Amino acid sequence: MNEAVRNPTEPIVEIENLSISFFTRRGEIPAVMDFSCTVMPGEAMGIVGESGCGKSTVSLGIMRDLSNIGKIVGGRIKFQGRDMGDMSQEELQAIRGNKIAMIYQEPMASLNPAMKVGRQLMEVPLLHDKASKEEAYNRSLAMLKSVRLPDPERMMKSYPHQLSGGQQQRIVIAMALLSKPALLLLDEPTTALDVTVEAGIVELVKGLGKEFGTSMIFVSHNLGLILETCDRITVMYSGEAVETGNIKDVFDRMRHPYTQGLFRSIPLPGADKNSRPLISIPGQLPLPHERPKGCNFGPRCHHFVEGVCNAAEIPMIPVEGHDNHFSRCVRFNEIDWSAVPEGARTHKEPVTPGAPVLKINDLKKYYKVAANEIFGGSGEGRVVKANEAISFEARESETVAIVGESGCGKSTLAKVLLGLETASSGTVTLGNSEIQSIGIEDRDVKTVSSIQMVFQNPFDTLNPSHSVGSQIIRTLEKFGVGRNPAERRNRMLELLDLVKLPRAFAERMPRQLSGGQKQRIGVARAFAGRAQVVVADEPVSALDVSVQAAVTELLMDIQRESKTTMLFISHDLSVVRYIADRVVVMYLGHIVEQGTTDQIFSPPYHPYTEALLSAIPIADTSVVKKHIVLEGDIPSAMNPPSGCPFQTRCPRKHLVPDNLCETQLPPFKDLGNGHRSLCWLDDDVLATMEPVISFSGGDDHAPVADAVPADTPQRPEGRGADPGFAGRPPQRPHGKTATPEAGMAGAEAREAEAKARTRREEVRDDRGGQGADIDPSDPSSALPASPLQVGEGRQADDADVPSAFEETVEERAQDATGRAPKTPNQSGSAKTARAKPSTKANAKPASATKATPASLAALQSGAKAPAAKTPRVATQLKPAKAAPKPSGKMPAEPARAAVDRGRPAGIARPAQPDDLKLISGIGPKIERLLNELGIYTYAQIAAWKKTERAWVSGYLNFSGRIERDDWVRQAKALAKGGEAEYIKVFGRRPR
């Protein structure tokens, strides 16, 4: 328990009228103004708002990590009763990472790629607590167990790039908690993670806060995450806190128009694209030099009153009847909270889907890769099964959503449809033409213009050197639209009207547009050739909440008008529920469930769909969710499991008899009315499934509250009794506006932040792909984030367990007393193979081996490249020579003795042999080979010494990262206490 909890009445941190500015060559940029909040021991405070509102700057201000241009120009921050402005640099250094810890958006920004995880963790107690190495190791190991990482000992000996994104984030959380900080700052820690991994991190953060009594400040743009993790919330807008209070008050009894605008912009349960469309916030966040007098939100607020809202600067005003609830609005007592902005539509006519436009039947996309193709060798060919037996159709005017975790094959499917890749087999029919085997370079103009794409990243899809209008006109020229330049220019202006941008934007350069405006230009180009099918690949994931709503509504409006078919690729099921007519759920290249949106979001579910729905953060206090957290990571597409693709993570697998899930791919089960599921579960089990999302009142289909406060008072006649300017005026020592030059610099910084957020989304997708969309022979690829695995089916190595082992104490003692003589068959031992990494491994990790002009020239000329000093990491091992298997002709006695040296002792087959397949890395084939050697029990494997493990590696002829000492640890646990002991040791069920 944290020491701060001993005095629960004293705040951990008090921020009073904080103002932070950045001083650039162009002038001062006020970033945070008059910000105040208090965090009590064990309390979690959430800070939300659009990009550029100052959320992260507040956290960096607490850490005093504002770089050389940032400065606190007003107010103060008190930590545990002491003013941090009065502390010396030595005192601040002693607090950072010790009493105050911070978790950043990107975990690899906090991890040293050249150091093993254990050493980085041990630094915290060694530096801050002056602990001994043994104590530091034990504390680090215990903390890894607390954050629920499998096989903590192995994690300690791993390098960061050998871990998945979720595992890296857990390592960073463990590092932050090792010193038992009183305050933990989390700056969007789940932005780059999949929704299922995000759910696990959220559960972890909540549990650790209670266990260690740590106070938290959670910075996020996701209101659902804030609801699930925090006790109180502060809403920021343009550098100011505009509303603060406890979660229940702000969510159910909001008192600021901006807060209401955020809630109206997100698709809550019950929202409907026809009967209850989203209402976006008009306009955009003001630049620092454009902040208005009075209320910063005034130009975008439909409750704005001239002479009242801009009469003077507005302080935080207490809300009567609410505990510690404040709002920066002078009219909240007289506002009609049920009123909608002028021009906003509350109902749209539904569209009836027409005939099928796109038909996909049994589509497969495989990538064949070899380990060392880049160096001219043949290598062992492997197949990445990116798409497997994909079949569905999309009708005219219909929106079909394709959902699933990163790496499930969504983007690969989009590439095949667009002609960027060709299918391995199966058919894709667009209209009356089959296009699956025609690459983009061979397609005619009509086909190319008929199927277009809206990309995820709006920042890199426009040429920065050309105006917006010229880029749209170029698209029209390519598609043969218009007979002359005048007609094409008129069509370009019509497209700007279509995406609701002023015609004057035709002369603007991309740098002059916001992220949402750039995405609208992307939409205009996609519809320029009157496309029949538009593939929208995560089109709103990189945008702010209010902009997301505007772009989503825009896509649907254009679809209604042009009767276009839309394939909407996303991992955000909240948006999918709102926009889609039908949903296709993918996992590891397979479609595991498909049906109408209502069918997918109601039981019965496929177990994977059930877990996805449980992981959705929903910003509604009346929602009750079923709690399901998936264990482990998505397997590699290079080595998919046998049987059902989801069986390695399925929480319902035990309900299926005869190991069907592990041995046979299930057929599609018809659940009625076009609802299909790839699952072995019986109808009786499916019938018992309960809704994942329900409401506290018991109604599974409760209508969404239209972001109207629950205790809205009756609107008085005429002007009501507004709160006036109660309290002290806001304190802004340096004002709130910047010079125009500095304001433009702030705009550039905001765009850079948005680009970084977009790239984090893309990195998440690439990481999750497990190499499905990346050529492993490319030395610049990001494959080290997802190390290769070997084996087939249940023989596939466990992605949760990295390699990079060192010798144990017992093994070092054995080496000191005399190592057993090596034979050619022992050349595949773990240590020998690790000392000779393959060429592919050397080409991959950018952090380990940096290519130089000299080394590249040497490679091109065939000479040997100079060796680079690299940390010892897990690599793909060279094939070991197999030990000769028994044959009819016996070898000579000395040769036979050499062959059998180190061979494990066998026994006669017992009446009830152990199921060796429970050991990760042992499948039916390997179990049969071990049985031939007389290996039938866990106890036999648990007793293997190093020479025996090396012999088995050579006998099985493995090239990969499976190591027999991992088998020994698993076997010891299973021999000691079966499955219960295994779960206790490794934190997961055995395979």
CSV table of C-alpha atoms in Angstrom, one decimal, residues 654-976:
chain,number,residue,atom,x,y,z
A,654,HIS,CA,-14.0,-26.4,-22.8
A,655,LEU,CA,-17.7,-26.7,-23.7
A,656,VAL,CA,-16.9,-28.5,-26.9
A,657,PRO,CA,-16.2,-32.3,-26.5
A,658,ASP,CA,-13.6,-34.5,-28.2
A,659,ASN,CA,-11.0,-31.7,-28.7
A,660,LEU,CA,-12.9,-30.7,-31.9
A,661,CYS,CA,-11.8,-27.0,-31.5
A,662,GLU,CA,-8.1,-28.1,-31.6
A,663,THR,CA,-8.3,-30.6,-34.4
A,664,GLN,CA,-10.9,-29.6,-36.9
A,665,LEU,CA,-11.9,-26.3,-38.6
A,666,PRO,CA,-15.6,-25.8,-37.7
A,667,PRO,CA,-18.2,-25.5,-40.5
A,668,PHE,CA,-20.3,-22.4,-40.7
A,669,LYS,CA,-23.3,-22.7,-38.5
A,670,ASP,CA,-26.5,-21.2,-39.8
A,671,LEU,CA,-28.1,-19.2,-37.1
A,672,GLY,CA,-31.0,-18.0,-39.2
A,673,ASN,CA,-31.8,-15.1,-41.6
A,674,GLY,CA,-28.3,-15.0,-43.0
A,675,HIS,CA,-26.6,-15.0,-39.6
A,676,ARG,CA,-23.6,-17.4,-39.8
A,677,SER,CA,-20.9,-18.4,-37.2
A,678,LEU,CA,-17.7,-20.4,-37.6
A,679,CYS,CA,-18.0,-22.3,-34.3
A,680,TRP,CA,-18.4,-25.8,-32.8
A,681,LEU,CA,-20.6,-24.7,-29.9
A,682,ASP,CA,-23.9,-26.6,-29.7
A,683,ASP,CA,-27.2,-24.8,-30.1
A,684,ASP,CA,-28.0,-25.4,-26.4
A,685,VAL,CA,-24.9,-23.5,-25.4
A,686,LEU,CA,-25.7,-20.7,-27.9
A,687,ALA,CA,-29.2,-20.4,-26.5
A,688,THR,CA,-27.8,-19.7,-23.0
A,689,MET,CA,-25.8,-16.7,-24.1
A,690,GLU,CA,-26.8,-13.4,-22.5
A,691,PRO,CA,-26.4,-9.9,-24.0
A,692,VAL,CA,-22.9,-8.5,-23.5
A,693,ILE,CA,-24.3,-4.9,-23.4
A,694,SER,CA,-27.4,-4.2,-21.3
A,695,PHE,CA,-28.7,-1.3,-19.2
A,696,SER,CA,-29.1,-0.9,-15.5
A,697,GLY,CA,-32.8,-0.6,-15.9
A,698,GLY,CA,-32.9,-4.1,-17.4
A,699,ASP,CA,-33.8,-3.0,-21.0
A,700,ASP,CA,-31.4,-4.4,-23.5
A,701,HIS,CA,-32.4,-1.8,-26.1
A,702,ALA,CA,-32.8,1.4,-24.1
A,703,PRO,CA,-32.8,4.5,-26.2
A,704,VAL,CA,-29.9,6.8,-26.0
A,705,ALA,CA,-30.2,9.9,-23.9
A,706,ASP,CA,-29.6,12.7,-26.3
A,707,ALA,CA,-26.9,14.2,-24.1
A,708,VAL,CA,-29.4,16.0,-22.1
A,709,PRO,CA,-28.7,16.5,-18.4
A,710,ALA,CA,-30.8,14.3,-16.1
A,711,ASP,CA,-31.7,17.1,-13.8
A,712,THR,CA,-32.3,19.8,-16.4
A,713,PRO,CA,-34.4,22.5,-14.8
A,714,GLN,CA,-37.4,24.0,-16.4
A,715,ARG,CA,-36.4,26.8,-18.8
A,716,PRO,CA,-37.5,30.1,-17.3
A,717,GLU,CA,-39.4,32.6,-19.3
A,718,GLY,CA,-37.1,35.2,-20.9
A,719,ARG,CA,-33.6,35.4,-19.5
A,720,GLY,CA,-33.1,33.1,-16.5
A,721,ALA,CA,-31.1,33.6,-13.4
A,722,ASP,CA,-27.7,32.9,-14.8
A,723,PRO,CA,-24.8,32.3,-12.3
A,724,GLY,CA,-23.1,35.5,-13.3
A,725,PHE,CA,-19.4,35.9,-12.8
A,726,ALA,CA,-19.2,34.3,-9.4
A,727,GLY,CA,-15.8,33.8,-7.9
A,728,ARG,CA,-12.5,35.4,-8.8
A,729,PRO,CA,-11.8,36.2,-12.5
A,730,PRO,CA,-9.5,33.8,-14.3
A,731,GLN,CA,-5.8,34.3,-13.8
A,732,ARG,CA,-3.9,34.6,-17.0
A,733,PRO,CA,-0.6,36.4,-16.4
A,734,HIS,CA,0.3,36.4,-20.0
A,735,GLY,CA,-3.2,36.6,-21.5
A,736,LYS,CA,-4.7,33.9,-23.7
A,737,THR,CA,-3.9,34.8,-27.3
A,738,ALA,CA,-0.6,34.5,-29.2
A,739,THR,CA,0.7,36.6,-32.0
A,740,PRO,CA,-0.4,35.5,-35.5
A,741,GLU,CA,3.1,34.2,-36.2
A,742,ALA,CA,3.2,32.1,-33.0
A,743,GLY,CA,-0.3,31.0,-33.6
A,744,MET,CA,0.6,29.5,-36.9
A,745,ALA,CA,3.5,27.7,-35.2
A,746,GLY,CA,0.9,26.3,-32.8
A,747,ALA,CA,-1.2,25.1,-35.7
A,748,GLU,CA,1.9,23.3,-37.1
A,749,ALA,CA,2.5,21.6,-33.8
A,750,ARG,CA,-1.1,20.5,-33.6
A,751,GLU,CA,-0.9,19.0,-37.1
A,752,ALA,CA,2.4,17.2,-36.1
A,753,GLU,CA,0.6,15.8,-33.1
A,754,ALA,CA,-2.3,14.6,-35.2
A,755,LYS,CA,0.1,13.0,-37.7
A,756,ALA,CA,1.9,11.2,-34.8
A,757,ARG,CA,-1.5,9.8,-33.6
A,758,THR,CA,-2.3,8.6,-37.1
A,759,ARG,CA,1.0,6.8,-37.3
A,760,ARG,CA,0.5,5.1,-34.0
A,761,GLU,CA,-2.7,3.7,-35.4
A,762,GLU,CA,-0.9,2.5,-38.5
A,763,VAL,CA,1.9,1.0,-36.4
A,764,ARG,CA,-0.7,-0.9,-34.4
A,765,ASP,CA,-2.1,-2.3,-37.6
A,766,ASP,CA,1.3,-3.3,-38.9
A,767,ARG,CA,2.3,-4.9,-35.6
A,768,GLY,CA,-0.9,-6.8,-35.4
A,769,GLY,CA,-0.4,-8.1,-38.9
A,770,GLN,CA,2.3,-10.5,-37.8
A,771,GLY,CA,3.9,-10.1,-41.2
A,772,ALA,CA,0.8,-10.8,-43.3
A,773,ASP,CA,1.2,-7.6,-45.2
A,774,ILE,CA,5.0,-7.2,-44.9
A,775,ASP,CA,7.7,-8.8,-46.9
A,776,PRO,CA,10.0,-10.4,-44.3
A,777,SER,CA,12.9,-10.2,-46.8
A,778,ASP,CA,12.7,-6.4,-46.6
A,779,PRO,CA,15.4,-5.2,-44.2
A,780,SER,CA,13.4,-2.1,-43.4
A,781,SER,CA,10.3,-4.1,-42.3
A,782,ALA,CA,9.0,-3.9,-38.8
A,783,LEU,CA,8.9,-7.7,-38.2
A,784,PRO,CA,11.0,-7.7,-35.1
A,785,ALA,CA,7.9,-6.5,-33.2
A,786,SER,CA,6.4,-9.8,-34.0
A,787,PRO,CA,9.1,-12.5,-34.0
A,788,LEU,CA,8.7,-15.5,-36.3
A,789,GLN,CA,7.4,-18.7,-34.9
A,790,VAL,CA,7.8,-22.3,-36.0
A,791,GLY,CA,5.8,-25.5,-36.0
A,792,GLU,CA,2.4,-26.2,-37.2
A,793,GLY,CA,-0.9,-26.2,-35.4
A,794,ARG,CA,-0.3,-27.0,-31.8
A,795,GLN,CA,3.4,-27.2,-32.4
A,796,ALA,CA,3.4,-23.4,-33.0
A,797,ASP,CA,5.4,-21.6,-30.4
A,798,ASP,CA,3.5,-19.4,-27.9
A,799,ALA,CA,3.6,-15.8,-29.0
A,800,ASP,CA,3.2,-14.7,-25.3
A,801,VAL,CA,6.6,-16.3,-24.4
A,802,PRO,CA,9.7,-14.6,-25.9
A,803,SER,CA,13.1,-16.2,-26.1
A,804,ALA,CA,16.7,-14.9,-25.4
A,805,PHE,CA,17.5,-17.3,-22.6
A,806,GLU,CA,20.8,-17.4,-20.8
A,807,GLU,CA,22.3,-20.4,-19.0
A,808,THR,CA,21.0,-21.2,-15.6
A,809,VAL,CA,23.1,-21.3,-12.5
A,810,GLU,CA,23.1,-25.1,-12.6
A,811,GLU,CA,24.2,-25.1,-16.2
A,812,ARG,CA,27.0,-22.7,-15.6
A,813,ALA,CA,28.2,-24.9,-12.7
A,814,GLN,CA,28.1,-27.9,-15.1
A,815,ASP,CA,30.1,-26.0,-17.6
A,816,ALA,CA,32.7,-25.1,-15.0
A,817,THR,CA,33.2,-28.7,-14.0
A,818,GLY,CA,33.5,-30.0,-17.5
A,819,ARG,CA,31.2,-29.8,-20.5
A,820,ALA,CA,30.2,-33.0,-22.2
A,821,PRO,CA,31.9,-33.5,-25.5
A,822,LYS,CA,29.9,-32.2,-28.5
A,823,THR,CA,28.9,-34.2,-31.5
A,824,PRO,CA,27.8,-33.0,-34.8
A,825,ASN,CA,24.3,-33.7,-33.7
A,826,GLN,CA,24.6,-31.2,-30.9
A,827,SER,CA,25.3,-28.3,-33.1
A,828,GLY,CA,21.8,-27.1,-32.8
A,829,SER,CA,22.0,-26.3,-29.1
A,830,ALA,CA,20.5,-23.1,-27.9
A,831,LYS,CA,23.7,-21.3,-27.1
A,832,THR,CA,25.6,-22.3,-30.2
A,833,ALA,CA,22.7,-21.4,-32.5
A,834,ARG,CA,22.2,-18.1,-30.7
A,835,ALA,CA,25.8,-17.2,-31.3
A,836,LYS,CA,25.3,-17.6,-35.1
A,837,PRO,CA,22.2,-15.6,-36.0
A,838,SER,CA,20.9,-16.1,-39.5
A,839,THR,CA,21.2,-13.4,-42.2
A,840,LYS,CA,17.5,-12.7,-42.0
A,841,ALA,CA,17.6,-11.9,-38.4
A,842,ASN,CA,20.6,-9.6,-38.9
A,843,ALA,CA,18.7,-7.7,-41.5
A,844,LYS,CA,15.6,-7.1,-39.4
A,845,PRO,CA,16.1,-5.3,-36.1
A,846,ALA,CA,16.8,-1.7,-37.0
A,847,SER,CA,17.7,-1.0,-33.4
A,848,ALA,CA,20.3,-3.8,-33.3
A,849,THR,CA,22.0,-3.6,-36.7
A,850,LYS,CA,22.2,-0.4,-38.6
A,851,ALA,CA,23.1,-0.6,-42.2
A,852,THR,CA,25.9,1.6,-43.4
A,853,PRO,CA,27.0,2.5,-46.9
A,854,ALA,CA,30.1,0.3,-46.4
A,855,SER,CA,28.1,-2.7,-45.4
A,856,LEU,CA,25.6,-2.3,-48.2
A,857,ALA,CA,28.3,-2.0,-50.7
A,858,ALA,CA,30.0,-5.1,-49.4
A,859,LEU,CA,26.7,-7.0,-49.6
A,860,GLN,CA,26.1,-5.9,-53.2
A,861,SER,CA,29.6,-6.9,-54.2
A,862,GLY,CA,29.3,-10.3,-52.6
A,863,ALA,CA,31.9,-9.5,-49.9
A,864,LYS,CA,31.4,-10.1,-46.3
A,865,ALA,CA,29.8,-7.1,-44.5
A,866,PRO,CA,31.6,-5.8,-41.4
A,867,ALA,CA,30.2,-7.2,-38.2
A,868,ALA,CA,28.1,-4.9,-36.1
A,869,LYS,CA,28.0,-5.0,-32.4
A,870,THR,CA,24.5,-6.0,-31.4
A,871,PRO,CA,22.8,-7.1,-28.2
A,872,ARG,CA,22.2,-10.8,-28.1
A,873,VAL,CA,18.6,-11.3,-29.1
A,874,ALA,CA,16.3,-14.0,-30.3
A,875,THR,CA,16.8,-14.8,-33.9
A,876,GLN,CA,15.8,-17.4,-36.4
A,877,LEU,CA,18.2,-20.2,-35.8
A,878,LYS,CA,20.0,-22.2,-38.5
A,879,PRO,CA,18.7,-25.7,-39.0
A,880,ALA,CA,20.4,-28.2,-36.7
A,881,LYS,CA,21.5,-31.5,-38.1
A,882,ALA,CA,19.2,-34.2,-37.1
A,883,ALA,CA,20.5,-37.1,-35.1
A,884,PRO,CA,20.4,-40.4,-37.1
A,885,LYS,CA,17.1,-42.1,-36.5
A,886,PRO,CA,17.1,-45.9,-35.7
A,887,SER,CA,17.4,-48.0,-38.9
A,888,GLY,CA,17.7,-51.7,-39.7
A,889,LYS,CA,21.5,-51.5,-40.0
A,890,MET,CA,23.2,-50.8,-36.6
A,891,PRO,CA,26.2,-48.4,-36.7
A,892,ALA,CA,29.5,-49.3,-35.3
A,893,GLU,CA,29.7,-49.2,-31.5
A,894,PRO,CA,31.8,-46.0,-31.1
A,895,ALA,CA,29.7,-44.1,-33.6
A,896,ARG,CA,26.5,-45.3,-31.9
A,897,ALA,CA,27.9,-44.2,-28.5
A,898,ALA,CA,28.6,-40.7,-30.0
A,899,VAL,CA,25.1,-40.5,-31.5
A,900,ASP,CA,23.4,-41.6,-28.2
A,901,ARG,CA,25.5,-39.3,-25.9
A,902,GLY,CA,22.9,-37.0,-24.2
A,903,ARG,CA,19.9,-39.0,-25.4
A,904,PRO,CA,17.2,-38.9,-22.7
A,905,ALA,CA,16.5,-42.1,-20.9
A,906,GLY,CA,13.2,-43.8,-22.1
A,907,ILE,CA,10.7,-45.9,-20.3
A,908,ALA,CA,8.1,-48.5,-21.2
A,909,ARG,CA,4.7,-47.0,-22.2
A,910,PRO,CA,2.8,-46.6,-18.9
A,911,ALA,CA,-0.9,-47.5,-18.6
A,912,GLN,CA,-1.8,-43.8,-18.5
A,913,PRO,CA,0.8,-41.6,-20.3
A,914,ASP,CA,0.7,-37.8,-19.8
A,915,ASP,CA,-0.8,-35.6,-22.5
A,916,LEU,CA,2.5,-34.0,-23.6
A,917,LYS,CA,0.5,-31.7,-26.0
A,918,LEU,CA,-0.4,-29.5,-23.0
A,919,ILE,CA,3.2,-28.2,-23.2
A,920,SER,CA,3.3,-25.2,-25.5
A,921,GLY,CA,5.3,-26.1,-28.6
A,922,ILE,CA,4.5,-29.8,-28.5
A,923,GLY,CA,1.9,-31.0,-31.0
A,924,PRO,CA,0.6,-34.4,-32.0
A,925,LYS,CA,3.6,-35.0,-34.4
A,926,ILE,CA,6.2,-34.1,-31.8
A,927,GLU,CA,4.4,-36.1,-29.1
A,928,ARG,CA,4.6,-39.1,-31.4
A,929,LEU,CA,8.3,-38.6,-31.9
A,930,LEU,CA,8.9,-38.3,-28.2
A,931,ASN,CA,6.9,-41.4,-27.5
A,932,GLU,CA,9.2,-43.3,-30.0
A,933,LEU,CA,12.1,-42.3,-27.7
A,934,GLY,CA,10.3,-43.6,-24.7
A,935,ILE,CA,9.2,-40.2,-23.4
A,936,TYR,CA,5.7,-40.4,-22.0
A,937,THR,CA,5.5,-38.3,-18.8
A,938,TYR,CA,6.0,-34.7,-17.7
A,939,ALA,CA,8.5,-35.9,-15.0
A,940,GLN,CA,10.8,-37.3,-17.7
A,941,ILE,CA,10.9,-33.9,-19.6
A,942,ALA,CA,11.2,-32.0,-16.3
A,943,ALA,CA,14.4,-34.0,-15.5
A,944,TRP,CA,16.2,-33.1,-18.7
A,945,LYS,CA,19.6,-31.5,-18.3
A,946,LYS,CA,21.3,-29.3,-20.9
A,947,THR,CA,22.9,-32.1,-22.9
A,948,GLU,CA,19.6,-33.9,-23.1
A,949,ARG,CA,17.8,-30.8,-24.3
A,950,ALA,CA,20.5,-30.2,-26.9
A,951,TRP,CA,20.2,-33.8,-28.1
A,952,VAL,CA,16.4,-33.5,-28.4
A,953,SER,CA,16.8,-30.2,-30.4
A,954,GLY,CA,19.1,-31.9,-32.8
A,955,TYR,CA,16.9,-35.0,-33.1
A,956,LEU,CA,13.8,-33.0,-33.9
A,957,ASN,CA,15.8,-31.0,-36.4
A,958,PHE,CA,14.3,-27.6,-35.4
A,959,SER,CA,15.2,-24.2,-36.8
A,960,GLY,CA,13.4,-21.5,-34.9
A,961,ARG,CA,13.0,-20.0,-31.4
A,962,ILE,CA,11.5,-23.0,-29.6
A,963,GLU,CA,13.9,-24.0,-26.8
A,964,ARG,CA,13.7,-27.1,-24.8
A,965,ASP,CA,14.4,-25.4,-21.5
A,966,ASP,CA,10.9,-23.8,-21.8
A,967,TRP,CA,9.5,-27.3,-22.2
A,968,VAL,CA,11.3,-28.3,-19.0
A,969,ARG,CA,9.8,-25.4,-17.0
A,970,GLN,CA,6.3,-26.2,-18.3
A,971,ALA,CA,6.8,-29.9,-17.6
A,972,LYS,CA,7.9,-29.2,-14.0
A,973,ALA,CA,4.7,-27.2,-13.3
A,974,LEU,CA,2.5,-29.9,-14.9
A,975,ALA,CA,4.3,-32.7,-13.0
A,976,LYS,CA,4.0,-30.8,-9.7
